[in-house]
GROMACS .gro file of C-alpha atoms in nm:
model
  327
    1UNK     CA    1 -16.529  -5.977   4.815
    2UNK     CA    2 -16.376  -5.803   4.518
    3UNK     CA    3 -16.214  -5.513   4.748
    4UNK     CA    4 -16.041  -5.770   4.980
    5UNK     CA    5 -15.792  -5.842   4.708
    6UNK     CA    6 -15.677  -5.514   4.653
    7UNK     CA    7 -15.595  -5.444   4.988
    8UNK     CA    8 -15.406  -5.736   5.061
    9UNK     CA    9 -15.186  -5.709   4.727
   10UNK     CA   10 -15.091  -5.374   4.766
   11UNK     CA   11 -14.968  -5.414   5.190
   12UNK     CA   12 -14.795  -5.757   5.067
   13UNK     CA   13 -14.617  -5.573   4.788
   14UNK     CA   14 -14.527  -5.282   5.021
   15UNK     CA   15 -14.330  -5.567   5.174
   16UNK     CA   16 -14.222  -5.703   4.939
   17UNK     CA   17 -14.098  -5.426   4.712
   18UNK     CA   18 -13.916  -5.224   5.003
   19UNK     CA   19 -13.775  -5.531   5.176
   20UNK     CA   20 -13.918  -5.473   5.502
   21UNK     CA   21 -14.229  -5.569   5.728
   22UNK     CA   22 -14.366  -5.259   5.655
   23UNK     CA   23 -14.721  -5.433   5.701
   24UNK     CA   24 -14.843  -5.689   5.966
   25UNK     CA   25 -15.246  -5.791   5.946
   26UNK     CA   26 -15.453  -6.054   6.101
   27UNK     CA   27 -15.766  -6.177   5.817
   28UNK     CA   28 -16.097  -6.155   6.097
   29UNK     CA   29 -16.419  -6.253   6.084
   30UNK     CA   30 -16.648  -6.197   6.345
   31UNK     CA   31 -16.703  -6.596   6.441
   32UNK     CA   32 -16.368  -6.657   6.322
   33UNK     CA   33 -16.528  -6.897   6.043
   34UNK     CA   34 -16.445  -6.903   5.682
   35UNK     CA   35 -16.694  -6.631   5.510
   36UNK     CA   36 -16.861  -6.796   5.236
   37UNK     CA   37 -16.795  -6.645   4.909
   38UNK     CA   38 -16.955  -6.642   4.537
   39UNK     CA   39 -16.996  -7.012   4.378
   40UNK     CA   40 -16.901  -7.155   4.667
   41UNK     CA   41 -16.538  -7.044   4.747
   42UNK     CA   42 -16.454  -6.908   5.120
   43UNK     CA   43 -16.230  -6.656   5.253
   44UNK     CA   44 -16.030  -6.835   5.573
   45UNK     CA   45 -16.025  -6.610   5.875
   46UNK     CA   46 -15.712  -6.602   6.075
   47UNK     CA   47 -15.893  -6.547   6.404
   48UNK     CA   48 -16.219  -6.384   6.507
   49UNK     CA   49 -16.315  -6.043   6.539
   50UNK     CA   50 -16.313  -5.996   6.951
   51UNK     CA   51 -15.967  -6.205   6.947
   52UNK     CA   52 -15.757  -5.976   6.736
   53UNK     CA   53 -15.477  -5.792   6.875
   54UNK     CA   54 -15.523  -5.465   6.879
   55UNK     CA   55 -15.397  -5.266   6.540
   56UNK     CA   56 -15.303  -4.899   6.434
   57UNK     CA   57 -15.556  -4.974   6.121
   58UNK     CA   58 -15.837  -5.121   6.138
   59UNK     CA   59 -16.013  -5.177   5.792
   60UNK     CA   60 -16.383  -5.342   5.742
   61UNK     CA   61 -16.440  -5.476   5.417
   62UNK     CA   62 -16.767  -5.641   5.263
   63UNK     CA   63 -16.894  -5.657   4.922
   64UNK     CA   64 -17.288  -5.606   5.054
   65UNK     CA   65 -17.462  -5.539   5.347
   66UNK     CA   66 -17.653  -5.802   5.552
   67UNK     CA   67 -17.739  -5.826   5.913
   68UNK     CA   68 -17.707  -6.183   6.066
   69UNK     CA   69 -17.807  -6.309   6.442
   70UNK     CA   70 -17.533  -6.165   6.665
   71UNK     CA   71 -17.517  -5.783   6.465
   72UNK     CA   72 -17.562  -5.588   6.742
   73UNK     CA   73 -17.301  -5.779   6.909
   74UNK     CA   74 -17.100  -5.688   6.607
   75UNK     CA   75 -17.189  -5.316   6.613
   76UNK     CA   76 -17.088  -5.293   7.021
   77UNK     CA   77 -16.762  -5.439   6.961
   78UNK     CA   78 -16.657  -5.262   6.690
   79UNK     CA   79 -16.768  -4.934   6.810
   80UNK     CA   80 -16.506  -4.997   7.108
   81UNK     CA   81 -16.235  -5.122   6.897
   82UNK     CA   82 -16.295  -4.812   6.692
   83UNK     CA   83 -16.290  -4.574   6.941
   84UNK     CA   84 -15.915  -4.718   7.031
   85UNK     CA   85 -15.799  -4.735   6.704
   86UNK     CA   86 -15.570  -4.455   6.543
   87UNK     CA   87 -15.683  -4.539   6.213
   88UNK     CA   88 -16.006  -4.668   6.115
   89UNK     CA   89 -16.148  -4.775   5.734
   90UNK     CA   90 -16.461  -4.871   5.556
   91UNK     CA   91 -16.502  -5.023   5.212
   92UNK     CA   92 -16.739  -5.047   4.963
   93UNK     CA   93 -17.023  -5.194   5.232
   94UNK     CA   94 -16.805  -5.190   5.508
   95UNK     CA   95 -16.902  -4.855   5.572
   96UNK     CA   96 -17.206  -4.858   5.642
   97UNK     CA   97 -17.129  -5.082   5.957
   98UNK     CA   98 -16.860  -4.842   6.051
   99UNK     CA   99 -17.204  -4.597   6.037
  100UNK     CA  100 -17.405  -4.847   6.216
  101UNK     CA  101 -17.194  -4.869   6.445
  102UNK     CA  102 -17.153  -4.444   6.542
  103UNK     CA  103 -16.825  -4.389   6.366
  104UNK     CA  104 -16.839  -4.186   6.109
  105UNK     CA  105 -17.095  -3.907   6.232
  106UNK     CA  106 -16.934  -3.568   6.102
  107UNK     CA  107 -16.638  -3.706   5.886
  108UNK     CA  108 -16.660  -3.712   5.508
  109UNK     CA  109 -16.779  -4.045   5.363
  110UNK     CA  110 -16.730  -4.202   4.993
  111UNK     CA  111 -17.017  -4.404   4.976
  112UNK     CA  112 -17.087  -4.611   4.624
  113UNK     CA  113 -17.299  -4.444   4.405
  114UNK     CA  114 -17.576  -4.729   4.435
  115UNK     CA  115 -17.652  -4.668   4.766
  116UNK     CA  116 -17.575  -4.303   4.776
  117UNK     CA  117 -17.932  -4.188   4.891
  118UNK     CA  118 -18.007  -4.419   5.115
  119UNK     CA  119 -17.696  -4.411   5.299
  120UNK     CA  120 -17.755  -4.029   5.315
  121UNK     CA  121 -18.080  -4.036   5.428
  122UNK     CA  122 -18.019  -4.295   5.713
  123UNK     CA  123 -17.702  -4.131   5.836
  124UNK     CA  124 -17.747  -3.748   5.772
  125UNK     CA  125 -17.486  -3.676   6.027
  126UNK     CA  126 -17.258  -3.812   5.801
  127UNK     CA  127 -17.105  -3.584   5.503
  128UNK     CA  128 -17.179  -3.820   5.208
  129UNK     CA  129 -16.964  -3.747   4.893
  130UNK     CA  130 -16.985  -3.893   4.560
  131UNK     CA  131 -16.546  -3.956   4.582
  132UNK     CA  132 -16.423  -4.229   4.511
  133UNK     CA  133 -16.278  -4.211   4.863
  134UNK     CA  134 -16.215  -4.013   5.149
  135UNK     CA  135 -15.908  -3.948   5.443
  136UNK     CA  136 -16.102  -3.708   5.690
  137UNK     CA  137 -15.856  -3.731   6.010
  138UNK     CA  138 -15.875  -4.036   6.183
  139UNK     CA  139 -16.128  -4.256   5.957
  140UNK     CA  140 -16.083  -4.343   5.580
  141UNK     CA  141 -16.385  -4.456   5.382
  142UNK     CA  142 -16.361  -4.587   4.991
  143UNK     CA  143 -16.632  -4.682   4.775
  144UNK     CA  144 -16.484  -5.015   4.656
  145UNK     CA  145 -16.420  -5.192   4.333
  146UNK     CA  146 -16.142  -5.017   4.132
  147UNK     CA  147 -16.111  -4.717   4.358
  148UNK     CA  148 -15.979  -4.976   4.680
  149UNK     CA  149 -15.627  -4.997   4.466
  150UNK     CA  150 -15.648  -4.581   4.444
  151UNK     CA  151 -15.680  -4.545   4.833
  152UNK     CA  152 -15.447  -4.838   4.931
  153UNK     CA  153 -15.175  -4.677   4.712
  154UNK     CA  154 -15.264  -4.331   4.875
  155UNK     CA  155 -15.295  -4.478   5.213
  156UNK     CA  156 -14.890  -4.641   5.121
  157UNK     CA  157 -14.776  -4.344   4.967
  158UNK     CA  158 -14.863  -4.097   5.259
  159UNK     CA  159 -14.675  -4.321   5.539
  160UNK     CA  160 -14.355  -4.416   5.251
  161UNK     CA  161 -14.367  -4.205   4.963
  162UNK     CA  162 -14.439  -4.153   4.616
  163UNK     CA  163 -14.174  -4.388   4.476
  164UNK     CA  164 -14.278  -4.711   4.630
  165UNK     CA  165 -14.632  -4.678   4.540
  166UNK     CA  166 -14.458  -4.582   4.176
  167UNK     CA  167 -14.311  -4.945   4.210
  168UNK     CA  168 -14.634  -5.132   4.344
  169UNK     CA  169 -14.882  -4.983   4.063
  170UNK     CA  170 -14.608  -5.086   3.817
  171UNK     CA  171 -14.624  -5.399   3.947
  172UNK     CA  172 -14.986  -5.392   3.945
  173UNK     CA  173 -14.977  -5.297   3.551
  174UNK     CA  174 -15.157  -5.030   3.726
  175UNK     CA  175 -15.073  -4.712   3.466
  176UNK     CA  176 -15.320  -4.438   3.641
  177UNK     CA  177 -15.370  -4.363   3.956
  178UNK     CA  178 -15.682  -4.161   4.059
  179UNK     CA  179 -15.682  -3.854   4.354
  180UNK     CA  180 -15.968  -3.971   4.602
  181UNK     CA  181 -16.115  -3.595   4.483
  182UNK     CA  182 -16.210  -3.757   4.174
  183UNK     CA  183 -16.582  -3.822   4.140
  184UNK     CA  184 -16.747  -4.210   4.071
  185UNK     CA  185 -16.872  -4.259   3.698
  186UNK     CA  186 -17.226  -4.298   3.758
  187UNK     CA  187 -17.363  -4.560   3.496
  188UNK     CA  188 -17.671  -4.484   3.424
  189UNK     CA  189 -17.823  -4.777   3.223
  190UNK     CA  190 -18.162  -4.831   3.048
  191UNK     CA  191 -18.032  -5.182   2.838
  192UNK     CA  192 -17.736  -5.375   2.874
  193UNK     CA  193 -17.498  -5.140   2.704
  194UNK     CA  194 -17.710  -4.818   2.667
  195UNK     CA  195 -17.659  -4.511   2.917
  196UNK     CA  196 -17.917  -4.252   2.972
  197UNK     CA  197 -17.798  -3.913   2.886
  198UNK     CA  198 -18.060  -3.765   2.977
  199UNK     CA  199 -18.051  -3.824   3.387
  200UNK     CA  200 -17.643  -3.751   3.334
  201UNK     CA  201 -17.728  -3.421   3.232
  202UNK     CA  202 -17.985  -3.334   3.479
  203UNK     CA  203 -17.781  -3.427   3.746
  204UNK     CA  204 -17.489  -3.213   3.585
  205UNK     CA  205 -17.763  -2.940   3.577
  206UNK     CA  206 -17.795  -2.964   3.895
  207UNK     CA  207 -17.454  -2.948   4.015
  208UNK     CA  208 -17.354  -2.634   3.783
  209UNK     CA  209 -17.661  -2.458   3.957
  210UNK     CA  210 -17.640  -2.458   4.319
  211UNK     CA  211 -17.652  -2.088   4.378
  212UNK     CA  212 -17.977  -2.007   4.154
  213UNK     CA  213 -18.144  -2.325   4.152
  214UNK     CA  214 -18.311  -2.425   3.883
  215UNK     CA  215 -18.739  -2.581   3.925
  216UNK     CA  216 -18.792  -2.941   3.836
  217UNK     CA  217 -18.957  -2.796   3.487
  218UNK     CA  218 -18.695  -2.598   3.401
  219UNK     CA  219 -18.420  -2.901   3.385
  220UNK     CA  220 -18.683  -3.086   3.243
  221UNK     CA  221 -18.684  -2.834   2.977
  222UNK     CA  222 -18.327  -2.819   2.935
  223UNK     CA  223 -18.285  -3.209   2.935
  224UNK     CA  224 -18.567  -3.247   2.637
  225UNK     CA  225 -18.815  -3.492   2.874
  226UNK     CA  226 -19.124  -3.389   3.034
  227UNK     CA  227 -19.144  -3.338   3.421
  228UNK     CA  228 -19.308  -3.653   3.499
  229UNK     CA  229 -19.040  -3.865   3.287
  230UNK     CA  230 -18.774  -3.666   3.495
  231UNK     CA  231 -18.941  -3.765   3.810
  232UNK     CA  232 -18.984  -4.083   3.686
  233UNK     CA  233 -18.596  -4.129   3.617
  234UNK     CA  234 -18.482  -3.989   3.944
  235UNK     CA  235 -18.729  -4.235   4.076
  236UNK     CA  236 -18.602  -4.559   3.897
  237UNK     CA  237 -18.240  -4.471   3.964
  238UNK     CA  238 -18.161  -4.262   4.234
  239UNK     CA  239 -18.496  -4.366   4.473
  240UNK     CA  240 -18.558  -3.949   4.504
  241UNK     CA  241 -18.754  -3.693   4.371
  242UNK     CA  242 -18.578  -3.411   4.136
  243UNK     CA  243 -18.641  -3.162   4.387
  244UNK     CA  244 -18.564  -3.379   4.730
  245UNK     CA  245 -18.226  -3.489   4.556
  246UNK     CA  246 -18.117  -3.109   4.440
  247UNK     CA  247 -18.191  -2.983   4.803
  248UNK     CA  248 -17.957  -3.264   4.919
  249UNK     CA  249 -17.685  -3.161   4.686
  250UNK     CA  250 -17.713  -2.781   4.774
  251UNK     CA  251 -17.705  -2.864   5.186
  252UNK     CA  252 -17.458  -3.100   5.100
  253UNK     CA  253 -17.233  -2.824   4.928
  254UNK     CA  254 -17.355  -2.585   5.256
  255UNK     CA  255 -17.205  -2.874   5.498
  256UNK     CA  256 -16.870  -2.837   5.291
  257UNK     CA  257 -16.855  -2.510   5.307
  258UNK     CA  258 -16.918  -2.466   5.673
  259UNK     CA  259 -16.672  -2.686   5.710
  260UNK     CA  260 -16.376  -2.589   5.467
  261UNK     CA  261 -16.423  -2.207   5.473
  262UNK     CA  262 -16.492  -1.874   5.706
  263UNK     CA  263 -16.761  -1.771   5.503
  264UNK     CA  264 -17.045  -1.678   5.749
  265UNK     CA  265 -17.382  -1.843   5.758
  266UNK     CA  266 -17.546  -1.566   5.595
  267UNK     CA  267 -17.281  -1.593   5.269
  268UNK     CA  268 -17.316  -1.993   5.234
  269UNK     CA  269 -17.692  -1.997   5.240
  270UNK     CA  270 -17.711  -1.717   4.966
  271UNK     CA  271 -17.396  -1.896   4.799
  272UNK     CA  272 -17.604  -2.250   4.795
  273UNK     CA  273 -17.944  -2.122   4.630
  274UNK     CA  274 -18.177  -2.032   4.959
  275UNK     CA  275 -18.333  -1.723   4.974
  276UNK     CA  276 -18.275  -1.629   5.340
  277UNK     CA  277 -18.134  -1.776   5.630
  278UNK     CA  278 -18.364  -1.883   5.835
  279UNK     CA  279 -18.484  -2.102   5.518
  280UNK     CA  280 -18.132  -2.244   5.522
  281UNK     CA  281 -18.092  -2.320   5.877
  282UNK     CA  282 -18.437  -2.462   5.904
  283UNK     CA  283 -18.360  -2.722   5.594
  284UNK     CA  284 -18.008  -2.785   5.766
  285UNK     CA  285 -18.182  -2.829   6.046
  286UNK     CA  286 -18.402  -3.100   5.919
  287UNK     CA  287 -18.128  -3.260   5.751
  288UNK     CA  288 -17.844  -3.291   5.959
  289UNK     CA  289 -18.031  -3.257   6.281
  290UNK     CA  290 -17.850  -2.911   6.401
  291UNK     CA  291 -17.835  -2.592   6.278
  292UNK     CA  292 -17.549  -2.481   6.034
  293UNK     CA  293 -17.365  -2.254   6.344
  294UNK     CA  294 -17.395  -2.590   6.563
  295UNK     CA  295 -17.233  -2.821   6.344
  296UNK     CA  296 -16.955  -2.551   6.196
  297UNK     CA  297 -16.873  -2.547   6.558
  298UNK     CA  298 -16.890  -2.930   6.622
  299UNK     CA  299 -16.695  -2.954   6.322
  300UNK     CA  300 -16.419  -2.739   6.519
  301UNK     CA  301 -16.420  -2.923   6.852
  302UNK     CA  302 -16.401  -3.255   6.656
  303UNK     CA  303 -16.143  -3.168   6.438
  304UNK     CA  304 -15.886  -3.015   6.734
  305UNK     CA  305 -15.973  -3.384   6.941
  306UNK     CA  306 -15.938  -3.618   6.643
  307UNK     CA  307 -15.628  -3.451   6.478
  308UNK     CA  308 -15.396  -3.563   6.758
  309UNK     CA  309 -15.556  -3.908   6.810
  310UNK     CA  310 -15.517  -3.999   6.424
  311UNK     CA  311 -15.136  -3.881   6.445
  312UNK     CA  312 -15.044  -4.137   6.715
  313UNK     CA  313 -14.906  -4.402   6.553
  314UNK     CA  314 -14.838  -4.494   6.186
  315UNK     CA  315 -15.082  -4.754   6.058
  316UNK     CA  316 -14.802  -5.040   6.048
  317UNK     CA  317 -14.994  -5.340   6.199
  318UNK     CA  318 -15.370  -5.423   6.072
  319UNK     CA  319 -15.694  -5.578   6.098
  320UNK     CA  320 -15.890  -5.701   5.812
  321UNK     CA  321 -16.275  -5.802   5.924
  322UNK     CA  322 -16.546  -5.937   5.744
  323UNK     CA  323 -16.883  -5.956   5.923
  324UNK     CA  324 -17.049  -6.302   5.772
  325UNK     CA  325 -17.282  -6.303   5.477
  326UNK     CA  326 -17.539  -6.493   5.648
  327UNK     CA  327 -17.625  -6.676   5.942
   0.00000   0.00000   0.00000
């Protein structure tokens, strides 16, 4: 529940600060109970999910995911109020039920860096990022912890400008503030205390060789382990093989491409390490689910039809919900 704070103080210091309403929110959960917190504190609820009015931001927050009896109910609903919504968010674990529930297929997502692979293999028609959070039109997603104050303050600064969020991250004692381009610091830990350079700098390996890709004994090599302690690591801490997770970084970099430049096919695939195209579109294929010239042009149509949806209102009035922890 650490990322509920966060939001809250920086809307009611918008107020507060500028003198004005600028924020009006309604605290949901889906029963409309109190959500049960850590040593045995709850969060009140100011109504339930299905009896909220209706909001130009809608923002789902929870601090781990956890299905409970009446989920799909959960999923249904909020994949309706979503679709209505000019604004939608997910934090830290609230995202993946904004996935669950269809919303976030081909925007950019800022998923924590624990669950980074799994979220990417379960939703791979998502573009997973390793942010610390993302605006992609009409949906906002943030990893959580520390980064929630980044966003909110981004989120403030883009609808009232750079001085009042000045004002609320002095009054924060908040003395950086972090672009959501900036990428999560990945602790790698062996002990309590200790971090494992030698994953760090495979994985930095990896990213500074995407268009001449490197084999899984060459960065074990350059990283001073053997392969099967490499494999071993990526195992432990990032539930992938070497060579599964570098493929996954160099489609991911393909996606972005597609996406964010003209290059043609034929330039990204050569530009992201495969050695012909039918290679690439055959791996994009089995990773996203279409080819690369199917989803740059998905990417086109969705973009022109979300664009003037997301600029409908400004996200004044919103909707905090917390699906329950348990039963």
């Amino acid at each position: 529940m650490s990322s509920v704070g966060p939001v809250v103080d920086a809307l009611n210091l918008a107020n507060e600060i500028d003198g004005r309403a600028l924020y009006r929110w309604q605290m949901c959960s889906w029963n409309g109970r109190p959500v049960p917190l850590a040593g045995g504190a709850q969060w009140p609820a100011d109504c339930a999910f299905g009896d909220a009015v209706a909001c130009d931001w809608l923002i789902v927050v929870t601090e781990r995911f956890q299905q409970f009896a009446d989920y799909r109910l959960f999923l249904a609903s909020l994949a309706r109020v979503g679709q209505r919504t000019p604004l939608v968010t997910g934090i830290h674990h609230g995202i993946w039920w904004l996935a669950m529930a269809g919303q976030l297929q081909n925007y950019r997502v800022a998923v924590n860096w624990e669950t980074y692979q799994q979220f990417s293999e379960q939703f791979e028609r998502t573009i997973v990022t390793q942010h610390i959070y993302e605006i992609d039109r009409d949906r906002a997603t943030c990893s959580g912890g520390q980064a929630t104050l980044d966003f909110m303050l981004a989120m403030i600064g883009r609808e009232h400008g750079p001085e009042l969020v000045d004002r609320i991250a002095d009054a924060l004692g908040a003395s950086t503030l972090r672009s959501g381009d900036e990428r999560q610091r990945i602790p790698f830990v062996t002990a309590p205390g200790e971090r494992h350079p030698r994953l760090n700098d495979a994985l930095m390996l990896m990213e500074a060789n995407i268009e001449d890709p490197l084999t899984t004994d060459e960065i074990a090599g350059h990283v001073g382990v053997s392969r099967r302690q490499l494999e071993r690591l990526f195992r432990q801490y990032l539930n992938a093989m070497p060579s599964k997770y570098y493929l996954g970084l160099r489609l991911a970099k393909a996606r972005s491409q597609l996406q964010r430049t003209s290059k043609s096919v034929v330039q990204i695939s050569l530009a992201c390490g495969f050695s012909s195209a039918a290679h690439f579109s055959n791996a994009y294929r089995e990773r996203f689910g279409v080819t690369p010239r199917e989803d740059r042009r998905n990417w086109i149509e969705r973009q022109h039809g979300g664009a003037a949806g997301a600029a409908a209102q400004e996200p004044r009035a919103g909707a905090l919900v917390e699906p329950p922890e348990r039963d």
